[in-house]
Structure formats: C-alpha cells, structure tokens
Amino acid sequence: MEKWITRGASAIVAAGSTAMFWTFGVFLAVPWRESRMLALNAVELQVLGIPLIGGLLVAWGALHILALADRAANPALYRSLCIALVIGSLLAVYGGMSWSSARLA
C-alpha cells in the first residue's frame, strides 16, 4: 500500500513539473517564432528561466519520490516511468508553444 501512496504523490509532483514545462513553452513561443533565441534580454531570460528551472527541480523531486517506491524493488518500472516523464515534459513544452502560437496568429 505504501508504494501506491508514494507513486501517487510522485504523480502529483510530476503533474506540477509538467505544468511548469507547459508554462515554459508558452513563454518560449514568441522568441522561437521570431528566431531570436540568442538575443534575449534580461526580462525574457527571467521569464523563461523561472519555469524551466522550476520544472527541472520539481521533476527531479518527482523522480526522487518515485525512487523511494520503485528504484530498488522494480528498476525496469522506474526506468520506464523516468522515460515517460521526460517524454511528457517535452510534449508539455511543445503543447505550450503550440497553444501560444495559435493565439498569436
């Protein structure tokens, strides 16, 4: 039972990291669309950096919580869930970018 509680807590934290990555994608859409990723000003760097760093830290926390339940007992499931979190995070960034781009057109 404890493993399911730990997995549930990890899923909630992972959902929070996915939301942070989606927010990163929303703010990334404008400079990406204008092809000026290497010419960001300080405000844009902060707006992009906060959700990116926050999302990375929260995802790292989700993986650590998940490791309490599954890393030693079931390493294949742990690896699969880590890969799923990475793919989900990348899809969240893409989803945020596409949502923002659809509203800019």
PDB file of C-alpha atoms in Angstrom:
ATOM      1  CA  MET A   1       0.000   0.000   0.000  1.00  0.00           C
ATOM      2  CA  GLU A   2       2.851   2.396   0.804  1.00  0.00           C
ATOM      3  CA  LYS A   3       4.246   2.024  -2.700  1.00  0.00           C
ATOM      4  CA  TRP A   4       0.955   3.137  -4.241  1.00  0.00           C
ATOM      5  CA  ILE A   5       0.773   6.141  -1.936  1.00  0.00           C
ATOM      6  CA  THR A   6       4.347   7.068  -2.851  1.00  0.00           C
ATOM      7  CA  ARG A   7       3.634   6.574  -6.549  1.00  0.00           C
ATOM      8  CA  GLY A   8       0.524   8.746  -6.232  1.00  0.00           C
ATOM      9  CA  ALA A   9       2.487  11.517  -4.534  1.00  0.00           C
ATOM     10  CA  SER A  10       5.117  11.263  -7.253  1.00  0.00           C
ATOM     11  CA  ALA A  11       2.438  11.517  -9.942  1.00  0.00           C
ATOM     12  CA  ILE A  12       1.040  14.681  -8.366  1.00  0.00           C
ATOM     13  CA  VAL A  13       4.501  16.249  -8.222  1.00  0.00           C
ATOM     14  CA  ALA A  14       5.202  15.138 -11.812  1.00  0.00           C
ATOM     15  CA  ALA A  15       1.970  16.816 -12.923  1.00  0.00           C
ATOM     16  CA  GLY A  16       3.239  20.031 -11.346  1.00  0.00           C
ATOM     17  CA  SER A  17       6.500  19.767 -13.237  1.00  0.00           C
ATOM     18  CA  THR A  18       4.600  19.186 -16.459  1.00  0.00           C
ATOM     19  CA  ALA A  19       2.610  22.360 -15.801  1.00  0.00           C
ATOM     20  CA  MET A  20       5.847  24.280 -15.282  1.00  0.00           C
ATOM     21  CA  PHE A  21       7.208  22.945 -18.581  1.00  0.00           C
ATOM     22  CA  TRP A  22       3.959  23.900 -20.329  1.00  0.00           C
ATOM     23  CA  THR A  23       4.363  27.443 -18.959  1.00  0.00           C
ATOM     24  CA  PHE A  24       7.944  27.456 -20.228  1.00  0.00           C
ATOM     25  CA  GLY A  25       6.652  26.502 -23.676  1.00  0.00           C
ATOM     26  CA  VAL A  26       4.071  29.301 -23.594  1.00  0.00           C
ATOM     27  CA  PHE A  27       6.761  31.903 -22.993  1.00  0.00           C
ATOM     28  CA  LEU A  28       9.231  30.251 -25.375  1.00  0.00           C
ATOM     29  CA  ALA A  29       6.927  30.546 -28.391  1.00  0.00           C
ATOM     30  CA  VAL A  30       7.466  34.244 -29.124  1.00  0.00           C
ATOM     31  CA  PRO A  31      11.287  34.365 -29.230  1.00  0.00           C
ATOM     32  CA  TRP A  32      11.365  30.994 -31.009  1.00  0.00           C
ATOM     33  CA  ARG A  33       8.918  32.224 -33.630  1.00  0.00           C
ATOM     34  CA  GLU A  34      10.906  35.424 -34.178  1.00  0.00           C
ATOM     35  CA  SER A  35      14.213  33.477 -34.387  1.00  0.00           C
ATOM     36  CA  ARG A  36      15.921  35.489 -31.689  1.00  0.00           C
ATOM     37  CA  MET A  37      16.749  32.865 -29.101  1.00  0.00           C
ATOM     38  CA  LEU A  38      20.336  34.104 -28.848  1.00  0.00           C
ATOM     39  CA  ALA A  39      19.268  37.743 -28.447  1.00  0.00           C
ATOM     40  CA  LEU A  40      17.047  37.585 -25.363  1.00  0.00           C
ATOM     41  CA  ASN A  41      17.040  40.487 -22.930  1.00  0.00           C
ATOM     42  CA  ALA A  42      17.237  40.105 -19.151  1.00  0.00           C
ATOM     43  CA  VAL A  43      13.471  40.118 -18.591  1.00  0.00           C
ATOM     44  CA  GLU A  44      12.911  37.431 -21.215  1.00  0.00           C
ATOM     45  CA  LEU A  45      15.665  35.307 -19.687  1.00  0.00           C
ATOM     46  CA  GLN A  46      13.945  35.538 -16.298  1.00  0.00           C
ATOM     47  CA  VAL A  47      10.533  34.740 -17.753  1.00  0.00           C
ATOM     48  CA  LEU A  48      11.981  31.689 -19.497  1.00  0.00           C
ATOM     49  CA  GLY A  49      14.386  30.670 -16.763  1.00  0.00           C
ATOM     50  CA  ILE A  50      11.994  30.542 -13.822  1.00  0.00           C
ATOM     51  CA  PRO A  51       9.563  27.960 -15.254  1.00  0.00           C
ATOM     52  CA  LEU A  52      12.428  25.978 -16.803  1.00  0.00           C
ATOM     53  CA  ILE A  53      14.468  25.747 -13.613  1.00  0.00           C
ATOM     54  CA  GLY A  54      11.344  25.260 -11.514  1.00  0.00           C
ATOM     55  CA  GLY A  55      10.137  22.490 -13.807  1.00  0.00           C
ATOM     56  CA  LEU A  56      13.505  20.750 -13.712  1.00  0.00           C
ATOM     57  CA  LEU A  57      13.648  20.913  -9.914  1.00  0.00           C
ATOM     58  CA  VAL A  58      10.088  19.678  -9.473  1.00  0.00           C
ATOM     59  CA  ALA A  59      10.665  16.837 -11.975  1.00  0.00           C
ATOM     60  CA  TRP A  60      13.831  15.914 -10.085  1.00  0.00           C
ATOM     61  CA  GLY A  61      11.784  15.816  -6.865  1.00  0.00           C
ATOM     62  CA  ALA A  62       9.147  13.624  -8.520  1.00  0.00           C
ATOM     63  CA  LEU A  63      11.824  11.160  -9.609  1.00  0.00           C
ATOM     64  CA  HIS A  64      13.272  11.063  -6.114  1.00  0.00           C
ATOM     65  CA  ILE A  65       9.868  10.382  -4.598  1.00  0.00           C
ATOM     66  CA  LEU A  66       9.309   7.660  -7.183  1.00  0.00           C
ATOM     67  CA  ALA A  67      12.724   6.192  -6.396  1.00  0.00           C
ATOM     68  CA  LEU A  68      11.600   5.610  -2.813  1.00  0.00           C
ATOM     69  CA  ALA A  69       8.947   3.228  -4.088  1.00  0.00           C
ATOM     70  CA  ASP A  70      10.411   1.537  -7.137  1.00  0.00           C
ATOM     71  CA  ARG A  71      14.104   2.072  -7.791  1.00  0.00           C
ATOM     72  CA  ALA A  72      15.381  -0.868  -5.752  1.00  0.00           C
ATOM     73  CA  ALA A  73      12.379  -3.185  -5.976  1.00  0.00           C
ATOM     74  CA  ASN A  74      11.427  -2.687  -9.631  1.00  0.00           C
ATOM     75  CA  PRO A  75      14.147  -0.927 -11.639  1.00  0.00           C
ATOM     76  CA  ALA A  76      12.522  -1.607 -15.028  1.00  0.00           C
ATOM     77  CA  LEU A  77       9.324   0.173 -13.983  1.00  0.00           C
ATOM     78  CA  TYR A  78      11.372   3.046 -12.539  1.00  0.00           C
ATOM     79  CA  ARG A  79      13.291   3.468 -15.813  1.00  0.00           C
ATOM     80  CA  SER A  80      10.078   3.317 -17.818  1.00  0.00           C
ATOM     81  CA  LEU A  81       8.441   5.977 -15.661  1.00  0.00           C
ATOM     82  CA  CYS A  82      11.547   8.191 -15.905  1.00  0.00           C
ATOM     83  CA  ILE A  83      11.438   7.960 -19.693  1.00  0.00           C
ATOM     84  CA  ALA A  84       7.699   8.661 -19.655  1.00  0.00           C
ATOM     85  CA  LEU A  85       8.294  11.771 -17.535  1.00  0.00           C
ATOM     86  CA  VAL A  86      10.948  13.056 -19.930  1.00  0.00           C
ATOM     87  CA  ILE A  87       8.706  12.458 -22.946  1.00  0.00           C
ATOM     88  CA  GLY A  88       5.740  14.026 -21.169  1.00  0.00           C
ATOM     89  CA  SER A  89       7.823  17.065 -20.249  1.00  0.00           C
ATOM     90  CA  LEU A  90       8.960  17.564 -23.833  1.00  0.00           C
ATOM     91  CA  LEU A  91       5.380  17.200 -25.053  1.00  0.00           C
ATOM     92  CA  ALA A  92       4.272  19.755 -22.457  1.00  0.00           C
ATOM     93  CA  VAL A  93       6.808  22.286 -23.779  1.00  0.00           C
ATOM     94  CA  TYR A  94       5.610  21.617 -27.317  1.00  0.00           C
ATOM     95  CA  GLY A  95       1.977  21.909 -26.208  1.00  0.00           C
ATOM     96  CA  GLY A  96       2.621  25.242 -24.529  1.00  0.00           C
ATOM     97  CA  MET A  97       4.400  26.549 -27.599  1.00  0.00           C
ATOM     98  CA  SER A  98       1.606  25.462 -29.916  1.00  0.00           C
ATOM     99  CA  TRP A  99      -1.061  26.926 -27.602  1.00  0.00           C
ATOM    100  CA  SER A 100       0.719  30.264 -27.518  1.00  0.00           C
ATOM    101  CA  SER A 101       1.439  30.249 -31.254  1.00  0.00           C
ATOM    102  CA  ALA A 102      -2.215  29.597 -32.047  1.00  0.00           C
ATOM    103  CA  ARG A 103      -3.166  32.744 -30.139  1.00  0.00           C
ATOM    104  CA  LEU A 104      -0.505  34.891 -31.831  1.00  0.00           C
ATOM    105  CA  ALA A 105      -1.578  34.154 -35.391  1.00  0.00           C
TER     106      ALA A 105
END
